[in-house]
């Protein structure tokens, strides 16, 4: 017997669930909404954790999805510090850590992702951090103050944290990474080089084509990072940005189909899971993306946000496909802002439009003559064309050369 019955059960206290709750009301849903999240905080935006919040420019409240009283106004029962321990999709019921059993008509699984932990010698030493939540950002800011910080990983977490700590005079930073240039895996060597130059001109030292071997410490605290190439870097504080793993624990135990290749919960184009009445969204959702023409799983803010809306509409019976081309943004302090649409899964050709020297350019990633992704620094308007070209799946052939000619009209492509 259930203790509570709700129309909509939203599992996970992150952005995807929060925006789903919002859209359930905006689209006219009147039924009970219960949003269950493990963290102590109401739903908040994670991007400031490596940017404004880490720099001390943004308050905790400013990161929140909505102010505290909004949830009550919208008649959303928000349970923080509460986990969903068990999901029985046949009975359409969930058991909470409070021991209450909740029955539902529709459920959203938006359990997000957890950081990938590195198990090397010395990994247990104090002063070694990961960054996923506001609490992690608090610890990093306090611990990094005035110190030598080593960032492990050259992707956006490592780069953004290095930029934020340097720009706010908190620390002097070095990055150790496997890539030859920062952010290369997602955005290629040209954009990666340009972004690395921005870090280096502010004094950040980047060690590329290397990797973490082990940590050394004294009195239980980290003192050095030793790399595979034999470098021994002074480190009073370390931040590891080695990617995330979708949190499929609950979904797996509930017997939902998973995507073994990409990780995450297997969903169709409407974001429906294999269980009737259950959708997935955000970092945990592997879905059939119509505009990209293939299955994808994306760990971006905008994707979680828009997934939440699609699921809300579908919970209300609209049966819409998720048709938004994934978008990503990143800031290296106030030195550089990048935006990206895609994701390109691998590409044969990169075309630069605009000027790297002037810091206003876009990079276009093509495979088989089709645009698969595009990055912009200071040329946001280009991304509108990129979205259209990605979704059209048009083979451009020789016409692709126009992408590199800043006087050519992209609307004509
Ligand atoms: C530091 C940082 C900076 C970022 N910067 C950017 C950026 O600049 N641009 C960008 O596009 N993206 C960025 N991202 C990524 C973006 O924030 C994520 O893609 C987004 O937060 C995913 O939202 P989500 O709702 O799917 O998952 P999450 O935000 O992970 O939320 C899931 C929540 O569910 C909870 N949960 C899990 N299991 C249960 C359970 N069984 N019961 C109850 N609760 C549970 C988790 O504790 C978590 O609070 C950043 C991420 C981080 C960590």
Short mmCIF file of C-alpha atoms and ligand atoms in Angstrom, two decimals:
data_model
loop_
_atom_site.label_atom_id
_atom_site.label_comp_id
_atom_site.label_asym_id
_atom_site.label_seq_id
_atom_site.Cartn_x
_atom_site.Cartn_y
_atom_site.Cartn_z
CA UNK A 1 0.00 0.00 0.00
CA UNK A 2 1.36 3.41 -0.96
CA UNK A 3 1.62 6.17 1.64
CA UNK A 4 1.20 8.91 -0.97
CA UNK A 5 -0.09 9.03 -4.53
CA UNK A 6 1.14 11.65 -7.00
CA UNK A 7 0.42 12.31 -10.63
CA UNK A 8 4.08 13.08 -11.41
CA UNK A 9 7.10 11.74 -9.54
CA UNK A 10 10.37 13.48 -10.47
CA UNK A 11 13.43 11.52 -9.33
CA UNK A 12 16.63 13.56 -8.94
CA UNK A 13 16.98 17.09 -7.65
CA UNK A 14 18.87 18.60 -10.60
CA UNK A 15 18.09 20.83 -13.54
CA UNK A 16 16.21 18.29 -15.65
CA UNK A 17 13.71 17.54 -12.88
CA UNK A 18 13.37 21.19 -11.93
CA UNK A 19 12.58 22.33 -15.46
CA UNK A 20 10.20 19.41 -15.86
CA UNK A 21 8.27 20.60 -12.78
CA UNK A 22 8.19 24.11 -14.18
CA UNK A 23 6.85 22.99 -17.57
CA UNK A 24 4.27 20.67 -16.06
CA UNK A 25 2.68 23.78 -14.56
CA UNK A 26 3.36 26.11 -17.52
CA UNK A 27 1.73 23.63 -19.89
CA UNK A 28 -1.38 23.45 -17.70
CA UNK A 29 -0.75 20.30 -15.63
CA UNK A 30 -2.77 20.42 -12.42
CA UNK A 31 -1.80 17.08 -10.82
CA UNK A 32 0.39 16.59 -7.75
CA UNK A 33 4.14 16.86 -8.37
CA UNK A 34 6.70 15.33 -6.02
CA UNK A 35 10.37 16.15 -6.72
CA UNK A 36 12.85 14.04 -4.77
CA UNK A 37 16.53 15.04 -4.57
CA UNK A 38 19.42 13.65 -2.59
CA UNK A 39 21.33 16.90 -2.11
CA UNK A 40 20.72 19.35 0.76
CA UNK A 41 20.17 22.20 -1.71
CA UNK A 42 17.05 22.99 -3.74
CA UNK A 43 17.68 22.42 -7.48
CA UNK A 44 20.48 24.69 -8.68
CA UNK A 45 22.61 25.37 -11.74
CA UNK A 46 25.94 23.58 -11.67
CA UNK A 47 27.86 25.75 -14.19
CA UNK A 48 28.60 28.52 -11.61
CA UNK A 49 30.37 25.88 -9.45
CA UNK A 50 33.39 26.18 -11.74
CA UNK A 51 32.81 29.83 -12.72
CA UNK A 52 31.15 32.73 -10.84
CA UNK A 53 30.38 30.84 -7.63
CA UNK A 54 33.91 29.44 -7.40
CA UNK A 55 35.30 32.93 -7.94
CA UNK A 56 33.11 34.30 -5.17
CA UNK A 57 31.22 36.55 -7.58
CA UNK A 58 27.90 34.73 -7.39
CA UNK A 59 26.01 33.82 -4.22
CA UNK A 60 24.59 30.41 -3.43
CA UNK A 61 21.04 31.71 -3.90
CA UNK A 62 21.92 33.05 -7.35
CA UNK A 63 22.71 29.52 -8.47
CA UNK A 64 19.27 28.23 -7.49
CA UNK A 65 16.88 27.26 -10.25
CA UNK A 66 14.12 29.23 -8.52
CA UNK A 67 13.84 31.02 -5.15
CA UNK A 68 12.71 28.89 -2.23
CA UNK A 69 9.08 30.06 -2.13
CA UNK A 70 8.53 29.31 -5.84
CA UNK A 71 8.16 25.58 -5.18
CA UNK A 72 5.28 26.10 -2.79
CA UNK A 73 3.64 28.67 -5.05
CA UNK A 74 3.75 26.15 -7.89
CA UNK A 75 2.44 23.38 -5.61
CA UNK A 76 5.55 21.27 -6.11
CA UNK A 77 6.35 19.07 -3.12
CA UNK A 78 10.14 19.42 -3.03
CA UNK A 79 11.95 16.87 -0.86
CA UNK A 80 15.65 17.60 -0.51
CA UNK A 81 18.07 15.30 1.38
CA UNK A 82 15.85 12.43 0.25
CA UNK A 83 16.72 9.56 -2.08
CA UNK A 84 14.56 7.25 -4.10
CA UNK A 85 15.84 3.87 -2.95
CA UNK A 86 13.69 1.60 -5.08
CA UNK A 87 11.58 1.92 -8.18
CA UNK A 88 8.95 -0.70 -8.98
CA UNK A 89 7.82 0.14 -12.50
CA UNK A 90 5.21 -2.65 -12.64
CA UNK A 91 3.47 -1.36 -9.51
CA UNK A 92 4.26 2.26 -10.49
CA UNK A 93 5.62 2.88 -7.00
CA UNK A 94 8.85 4.18 -5.48
CA UNK A 95 10.30 3.79 -1.99
CA UNK A 96 11.99 6.85 -0.49
CA UNK A 97 14.82 6.97 2.05
CA UNK A 98 12.17 8.23 4.49
CA UNK A 99 10.58 4.75 4.05
CA UNK A 100 7.48 6.28 2.48
CA UNK A 101 6.09 4.49 -0.56
CA UNK A 102 4.90 6.79 -3.34
CA UNK A 103 2.67 5.58 -6.14
CA UNK A 104 2.67 7.59 -9.36
CA UNK A 105 0.98 7.88 -12.72
CA UNK A 106 4.09 9.16 -14.53
CA UNK A 107 7.73 9.29 -13.41
CA UNK A 108 10.90 11.03 -14.56
CA UNK A 109 14.27 9.49 -13.92
CA UNK A 110 16.82 12.32 -13.86
CA UNK A 111 19.52 11.00 -11.56
CA UNK A 112 22.33 12.82 -13.39
CA UNK A 113 25.93 11.73 -13.18
CA UNK A 114 28.72 11.19 -10.68
CA UNK A 115 32.36 12.14 -11.08
CA UNK A 116 34.80 9.55 -12.37
CA UNK A 117 37.26 8.86 -9.56
CA UNK A 118 40.92 8.06 -10.18
CA UNK A 119 42.37 5.26 -8.13
CA UNK A 120 46.06 6.01 -8.09
CA UNK A 121 48.63 5.87 -5.31
CA UNK A 122 47.99 8.70 -2.86
CA UNK A 123 44.40 9.23 -3.99
CA UNK A 124 43.25 9.23 -0.36
CA UNK A 125 45.41 12.22 0.66
CA UNK A 126 43.76 15.40 1.88
CA UNK A 127 43.66 18.32 -0.52
CA UNK A 128 42.50 16.25 -3.51
CA UNK A 129 39.12 17.38 -4.79
CA UNK A 130 36.46 16.56 -7.35
CA UNK A 131 33.86 19.07 -8.49
CA UNK A 132 30.21 18.31 -9.01
CA UNK A 133 28.25 20.18 -6.35
CA UNK A 134 28.17 23.55 -4.57
CA UNK A 135 29.72 21.94 -1.48
CA UNK A 136 32.71 20.79 -3.55
CA UNK A 137 33.18 24.35 -4.85
CA UNK A 138 33.15 25.67 -1.24
CA UNK A 139 35.90 23.23 -0.27
CA UNK A 140 38.02 23.96 -3.33
CA UNK A 141 37.79 27.72 -2.83
CA UNK A 142 38.78 27.43 0.84
CA UNK A 143 41.55 24.91 0.18
CA UNK A 144 43.08 26.53 -2.90
CA UNK A 145 43.53 29.95 -1.38
CA UNK A 146 47.05 31.19 -2.00
CA UNK A 147 48.32 27.78 -2.97
CA UNK A 148 49.84 25.83 -5.85
CA UNK A 149 46.94 24.04 -7.46
CA UNK A 150 47.28 21.23 -10.00
CA UNK A 151 44.31 20.42 -12.20
CA UNK A 152 44.11 16.89 -13.55
CA UNK A 153 42.34 16.85 -16.92
CA UNK A 154 42.31 19.28 -19.82
CA UNK A 155 38.60 19.28 -20.46
CA UNK A 156 36.24 22.08 -19.51
CA UNK A 157 36.20 21.45 -15.74
CA UNK A 158 40.01 21.59 -15.47
CA UNK A 159 40.25 24.64 -17.74
CA UNK A 160 37.40 26.57 -16.13
CA UNK A 161 38.61 25.90 -12.59
CA UNK A 162 42.18 26.91 -13.48
CA UNK A 163 40.85 30.12 -15.05
CA UNK A 164 38.52 30.91 -12.14
CA UNK A 165 41.12 30.35 -9.42
CA UNK A 166 43.71 32.37 -11.34
CA UNK A 167 41.38 35.26 -12.23
CA UNK A 168 40.21 35.60 -8.62
CA UNK A 169 43.81 35.55 -7.37
CA UNK A 170 43.12 32.43 -5.37
CA UNK A 171 45.93 30.27 -6.61
CA UNK A 172 48.64 29.61 -9.15
CA UNK A 173 47.56 26.79 -11.42
CA UNK A 174 49.03 24.05 -13.58
CA UNK A 175 47.10 21.58 -15.72
CA UNK A 176 48.19 17.99 -16.40
CA UNK A 177 46.35 16.32 -19.26
CA UNK A 178 46.54 13.53 -21.80
CA UNK A 179 45.56 15.76 -24.74
CA UNK A 180 48.16 17.70 -26.72
CA UNK A 181 46.14 20.92 -26.27
CA UNK A 182 43.28 21.76 -23.90
CA UNK A 183 39.72 20.82 -24.86
CA UNK A 184 41.05 19.05 -27.94
CA UNK A 185 38.81 15.98 -27.61
CA UNK A 186 35.61 17.94 -27.97
CA UNK A 187 36.70 20.87 -30.12
CA UNK A 188 39.82 19.83 -32.04
CA UNK A 189 43.35 21.20 -32.15
CA UNK A 190 42.66 24.65 -33.64
CA UNK A 191 40.11 25.82 -31.09
CA UNK A 192 41.94 23.92 -28.36
CA UNK A 193 45.20 25.73 -29.12
CA UNK A 194 43.45 29.11 -29.14
CA UNK A 195 41.82 28.40 -25.76
CA UNK A 196 45.07 27.11 -24.27
CA UNK A 197 46.79 30.33 -25.35
CA UNK A 198 44.23 32.28 -23.29
CA UNK A 199 45.10 30.17 -20.22
CA UNK A 200 48.86 30.44 -20.77
CA UNK A 201 48.84 34.18 -21.28
CA UNK A 202 47.39 34.45 -17.77
CA UNK A 203 50.21 32.38 -16.29
CA UNK A 204 48.60 28.94 -16.20
CA UNK A 205 51.14 26.23 -17.03
CA UNK A 206 49.81 23.40 -19.18
CA UNK A 207 51.49 19.97 -19.34
CA UNK A 208 50.05 18.20 -22.38
CA UNK A 209 50.53 14.62 -23.63
CA UNK A 210 51.13 13.49 -20.08
CA UNK A 211 49.06 11.86 -17.37
CA UNK A 212 48.76 11.47 -13.64
CA UNK A 213 50.99 8.73 -12.23
CA UNK A 214 50.54 9.21 -8.47
CA UNK A 215 50.24 11.69 -5.64
CA UNK A 216 52.84 12.22 -2.95
CA UNK A 217 52.09 13.69 0.44
CA UNK A 218 53.29 14.54 3.94
CA UNK A 219 51.29 14.27 7.17
CA UNK A 220 48.32 12.95 5.26
CA UNK A 221 48.14 15.90 2.85
CA UNK A 222 49.07 16.08 -0.82
CA UNK A 223 52.37 17.81 -1.61
CA UNK A 224 53.20 16.70 -5.17
CA UNK A 225 51.69 15.37 -8.37
CA UNK A 226 53.95 12.92 -10.20
CA UNK A 227 53.22 12.48 -13.90
CA UNK A 228 53.79 9.52 -16.22
CA UNK A 229 56.47 11.54 -18.02
CA UNK A 230 58.33 11.87 -14.73
CA UNK A 231 57.46 15.46 -13.78
CA UNK A 232 57.10 16.15 -10.06
CA UNK A 233 54.89 19.20 -9.59
CA UNK A 234 54.39 20.98 -6.30
CA UNK A 235 50.75 20.71 -5.33
CA UNK A 236 49.13 21.93 -2.12
CA UNK A 237 45.75 21.32 -3.64
CA UNK A 238 44.51 19.19 -6.57
CA UNK A 239 41.26 19.30 -8.52
CA UNK A 240 40.45 16.30 -10.69
CA UNK A 241 38.22 16.74 -13.74
CA UNK A 242 38.28 13.30 -15.32
CA UNK A 243 34.72 13.14 -16.62
CA UNK A 244 31.52 11.76 -15.17
CA UNK A 245 29.56 8.52 -15.22
CA UNK A 246 25.78 8.57 -15.59
CA UNK A 247 24.07 7.48 -12.38
CA UNK A 248 22.13 4.40 -13.48
CA UNK A 249 22.04 2.65 -10.12
CA UNK A 250 18.32 3.05 -9.56
CA UNK A 251 17.45 2.40 -13.22
CA UNK A 252 19.52 -0.78 -13.31
CA UNK A 253 17.95 -2.14 -10.14
CA UNK A 254 14.51 -1.31 -11.56
CA UNK A 255 15.29 -3.40 -14.65
CA UNK A 256 15.17 -0.51 -17.14
CA UNK A 257 17.02 -1.04 -20.39
CA UNK A 258 20.41 0.67 -20.38
CA UNK A 259 22.68 1.80 -23.20
CA UNK A 260 25.83 -0.28 -22.75
CA UNK A 261 27.76 1.70 -25.35
CA UNK A 262 27.18 5.24 -24.14
CA UNK A 263 26.11 4.55 -20.57
CA UNK A 264 22.80 5.91 -19.39
CA UNK A 265 19.18 4.85 -19.66
CA UNK A 266 17.99 3.82 -23.10
CA UNK A 267 15.21 6.11 -24.38
CA UNK A 268 13.37 6.70 -27.62
CA UNK A 269 12.97 10.04 -29.40
CA UNK A 270 10.22 11.06 -26.94
CA UNK A 271 12.60 10.27 -24.04
CA UNK A 272 10.49 7.29 -22.95
CA UNK A 273 12.38 4.54 -21.14
CA UNK A 274 11.60 0.84 -21.58
CA UNK A 275 9.08 1.02 -18.67
CA UNK A 276 5.60 2.38 -19.34
CA UNK A 277 5.00 5.78 -17.76
CA UNK A 278 8.71 6.40 -17.06
CA UNK A 279 10.83 8.95 -18.93
CA UNK A 280 14.49 9.89 -18.50
CA UNK A 281 16.21 13.26 -18.97
CA UNK A 282 19.54 15.05 -18.66
CA UNK A 283 22.96 13.48 -18.16
CA UNK A 284 21.50 10.01 -17.56
CA UNK A 285 19.42 9.93 -20.75
CA UNK A 286 20.67 8.19 -23.89
CA UNK A 287 18.14 9.01 -26.59
CA UNK A 288 17.42 8.79 -30.23
CA UNK A 289 18.10 12.36 -31.38
CA UNK A 290 16.23 13.13 -34.59
CA UNK A 291 18.18 16.32 -35.48
CA UNK A 292 21.50 14.51 -35.04
CA UNK A 293 20.27 11.43 -36.86
CA UNK A 294 21.65 9.06 -34.21
CA UNK A 295 21.55 8.02 -30.58
CA UNK A 296 23.38 10.39 -28.21
CA UNK A 297 23.92 11.02 -24.52
CA UNK A 298 25.03 14.53 -23.65
CA UNK A 299 26.23 16.07 -20.39
CA UNK A 300 25.29 19.72 -20.98
CA UNK A 301 23.19 22.21 -19.06
CA UNK A 302 21.01 23.16 -22.02
CA UNK A 303 20.23 19.54 -22.85
CA UNK A 304 19.07 18.77 -19.30
CA UNK A 305 17.01 21.96 -19.35
CA UNK A 306 15.28 21.19 -22.64
CA UNK A 307 14.83 17.50 -21.87
CA UNK A 308 12.90 18.56 -18.76
CA UNK A 309 10.46 20.47 -20.93
CA UNK A 310 10.01 17.66 -23.45
CA UNK A 311 9.29 15.15 -20.68
CA UNK A 312 6.76 17.50 -19.04
CA UNK A 313 4.85 17.85 -22.31
CA UNK A 314 4.90 14.09 -22.80
CA UNK A 315 3.76 13.41 -19.25
CA UNK A 316 0.76 15.55 -20.18
CA UNK A 317 0.13 13.35 -23.21
CA UNK A 318 1.52 15.50 -26.04
CA UNK A 319 3.79 12.78 -27.50
CA UNK A 320 6.46 15.17 -28.80
CA UNK A 321 9.91 14.13 -29.95
CA UNK A 322 12.92 15.92 -28.52
CA UNK A 323 14.05 17.96 -31.51
CA UNK A 324 16.60 20.41 -30.06
CA UNK A 325 20.19 20.36 -31.35
CA UNK A 326 22.40 20.09 -28.23
CA UNK A 327 24.10 23.33 -27.17
CA UNK A 328 27.03 23.86 -24.79
CA UNK A 329 28.70 26.95 -23.35
CA UNK A 330 31.85 27.46 -21.33
CA UNK A 331 33.68 30.45 -19.87
CA UNK A 332 37.36 30.74 -19.04
CA UNK A 333 36.91 33.47 -16.41
CA UNK A 334 36.18 36.63 -18.41
CA UNK A 335 39.04 35.86 -20.79
CA UNK A 336 37.04 33.79 -23.29
CA UNK A 337 33.53 32.44 -23.78
CA UNK A 338 32.75 29.63 -26.13
CA UNK A 339 29.53 28.17 -27.40
CA UNK A 340 29.05 24.96 -29.28
CA UNK A 341 26.33 23.01 -31.05
CA UNK A 342 26.67 19.37 -32.04
CA UNK A 343 27.94 17.07 -30.78
CA UNK A 344 30.30 16.04 -33.57
CA UNK A 345 31.27 12.46 -32.96
CA UNK A 346 34.51 12.54 -34.87
CA UNK A 347 35.11 14.62 -37.96
CA UNK A 348 37.28 14.65 -41.06
CA UNK A 349 37.48 18.34 -41.70
CA UNK A 350 37.60 21.55 -39.65
CA UNK A 351 36.80 24.86 -41.31
CA UNK A 352 37.55 28.16 -39.56
CA UNK A 353 35.33 31.16 -40.26
CA UNK A 354 36.39 34.60 -39.04
CA UNK A 355 39.68 35.37 -37.37
CA UNK A 356 41.54 33.55 -34.61
CA UNK A 357 43.82 36.61 -34.21
CA UNK A 358 40.84 38.88 -33.62
CA UNK A 359 39.24 36.38 -31.25
CA UNK A 360 36.02 36.22 -33.28
CA UNK A 361 35.72 32.92 -35.10
CA UNK A 362 33.73 29.78 -35.53
CA UNK A 363 35.07 26.30 -36.22
CA UNK A 364 32.92 23.94 -38.26
CA UNK A 365 33.30 20.17 -37.88
CA UNK A 366 32.36 18.15 -40.95
CA UNK A 367 32.04 14.46 -41.60
CA UNK A 368 31.04 13.01 -44.97
CA UNK A 369 30.47 16.58 -46.21
CA UNK A 370 27.87 17.20 -43.48
CA UNK A 371 28.10 19.69 -40.64
CA UNK A 372 28.21 17.67 -37.40
CA UNK A 373 29.08 20.46 -35.01
CA UNK A 374 30.27 24.07 -34.72
CA UNK A 375 32.03 26.11 -32.08
CA UNK A 376 31.84 29.86 -31.74
CA UNK A 377 33.96 32.40 -29.96
CA UNK A 378 32.35 35.79 -30.46
CA UNK A 379 30.27 34.67 -33.46
CA UNK A 380 27.07 33.36 -31.87
CA UNK A 381 25.00 34.09 -34.98
CA UNK A 382 26.92 31.41 -36.89
CA UNK A 383 25.45 28.80 -34.57
CA UNK A 384 21.92 29.42 -35.83
CA UNK A 385 23.10 28.33 -39.28
CA UNK A 386 24.99 25.42 -37.77
CA UNK A 387 21.86 24.17 -35.99
CA UNK A 388 19.93 24.28 -39.26
CA UNK A 389 22.69 22.51 -41.20
CA UNK A 390 23.14 19.80 -38.55
CA UNK A 391 19.41 19.08 -38.42
CA UNK A 392 19.00 19.12 -42.22
CA UNK A 393 21.77 16.47 -42.59
CA UNK A 394 22.56 18.22 -45.91
CA UNK A 395 25.65 17.01 -47.79
CA UNK A 396 27.40 20.23 -48.70
CA UNK A 397 30.08 18.93 -51.07
CA UNK A 398 32.12 21.87 -52.48
CA UNK A 399 29.63 24.31 -51.04
CA UNK A 400 31.22 23.65 -47.64
CA UNK A 401 34.07 26.00 -48.64
CA UNK A 402 31.68 28.91 -48.13
CA UNK A 403 31.77 28.17 -44.40
CA UNK A 404 35.34 29.47 -44.34
CA UNK A 405 34.56 32.64 -46.27
CA UNK A 406 33.29 35.22 -43.81
CA UNK A 407 31.71 37.25 -46.61
CA UNK A 408 29.68 34.30 -47.88
CA UNK A 409 26.01 34.27 -46.87
CA UNK A 410 25.43 31.19 -44.72
CA UNK A 411 21.68 31.46 -45.20
CA UNK A 412 22.26 30.43 -48.83
CA UNK A 413 23.72 27.05 -47.81
C1 LIG B 1 31.14 22.19 -12.16
C2 LIG B 1 30.26 21.98 -13.36
C3 LIG B 1 30.23 22.95 -14.35
C4 LIG B 1 29.42 22.78 -15.47
N1 LIG B 1 29.45 23.73 -16.45
C5 LIG B 1 28.72 23.56 -17.55
C6 LIG B 1 28.75 24.52 -18.59
O1 LIG B 1 29.44 25.54 -18.51
N2 LIG B 1 27.98 24.32 -19.69
C7 LIG B 1 27.19 23.22 -19.82
O2 LIG B 1 26.51 23.09 -20.84
N3 LIG B 1 27.15 22.26 -18.85
C8 LIG B 1 27.88 22.40 -17.73
N4 LIG B 1 27.85 21.46 -16.75
C9 LIG B 1 27.00 20.26 -16.93
C10 LIG B 1 25.58 20.47 -16.45
O3 LIG B 1 25.55 21.14 -15.24
C11 LIG B 1 24.88 19.11 -16.35
O4 LIG B 1 24.80 18.58 -17.65
C12 LIG B 1 23.49 19.20 -15.72
O5 LIG B 1 23.59 19.64 -14.40
C13 LIG B 1 22.78 17.87 -15.75
O6 LIG B 1 21.56 17.97 -15.07
P1 LIG B 1 20.77 16.68 -14.59
O7 LIG B 1 19.50 17.19 -13.97
O8 LIG B 1 20.70 15.69 -15.67
O9 LIG B 1 21.68 15.99 -13.48
P2 LIG B 1 22.31 16.51 -12.13
O10 LIG B 1 22.52 17.97 -12.16
O11 LIG B 1 23.47 15.63 -11.84
O12 LIG B 1 21.18 16.22 -11.05
C14 LIG B 1 20.83 14.93 -10.66
C15 LIG B 1 20.49 14.96 -9.18
O13 LIG B 1 19.83 13.76 -8.83
C16 LIG B 1 20.31 13.31 -7.57
N5 LIG B 1 20.04 11.87 -7.46
C17 LIG B 1 20.69 10.83 -8.05
N6 LIG B 1 20.10 9.66 -7.71
C18 LIG B 1 19.07 9.96 -6.90
C19 LIG B 1 18.09 9.19 -6.22
N7 LIG B 1 18.06 7.87 -6.34
N8 LIG B 1 17.19 9.83 -5.44
C20 LIG B 1 17.19 11.17 -5.33
N9 LIG B 1 18.11 11.96 -5.97
C21 LIG B 1 19.02 11.36 -6.72
C22 LIG B 1 21.76 13.68 -7.60
O14 LIG B 1 22.30 13.73 -6.31
C23 LIG B 1 21.69 15.05 -8.27
O15 LIG B 1 21.47 16.06 -7.32
C24 LIG B 1 28.64 21.61 -15.60
C25 LIG B 1 28.66 20.64 -14.60
C26 LIG B 1 29.47 20.81 -13.49
C27 LIG B 1 29.50 19.75 -12.43
#
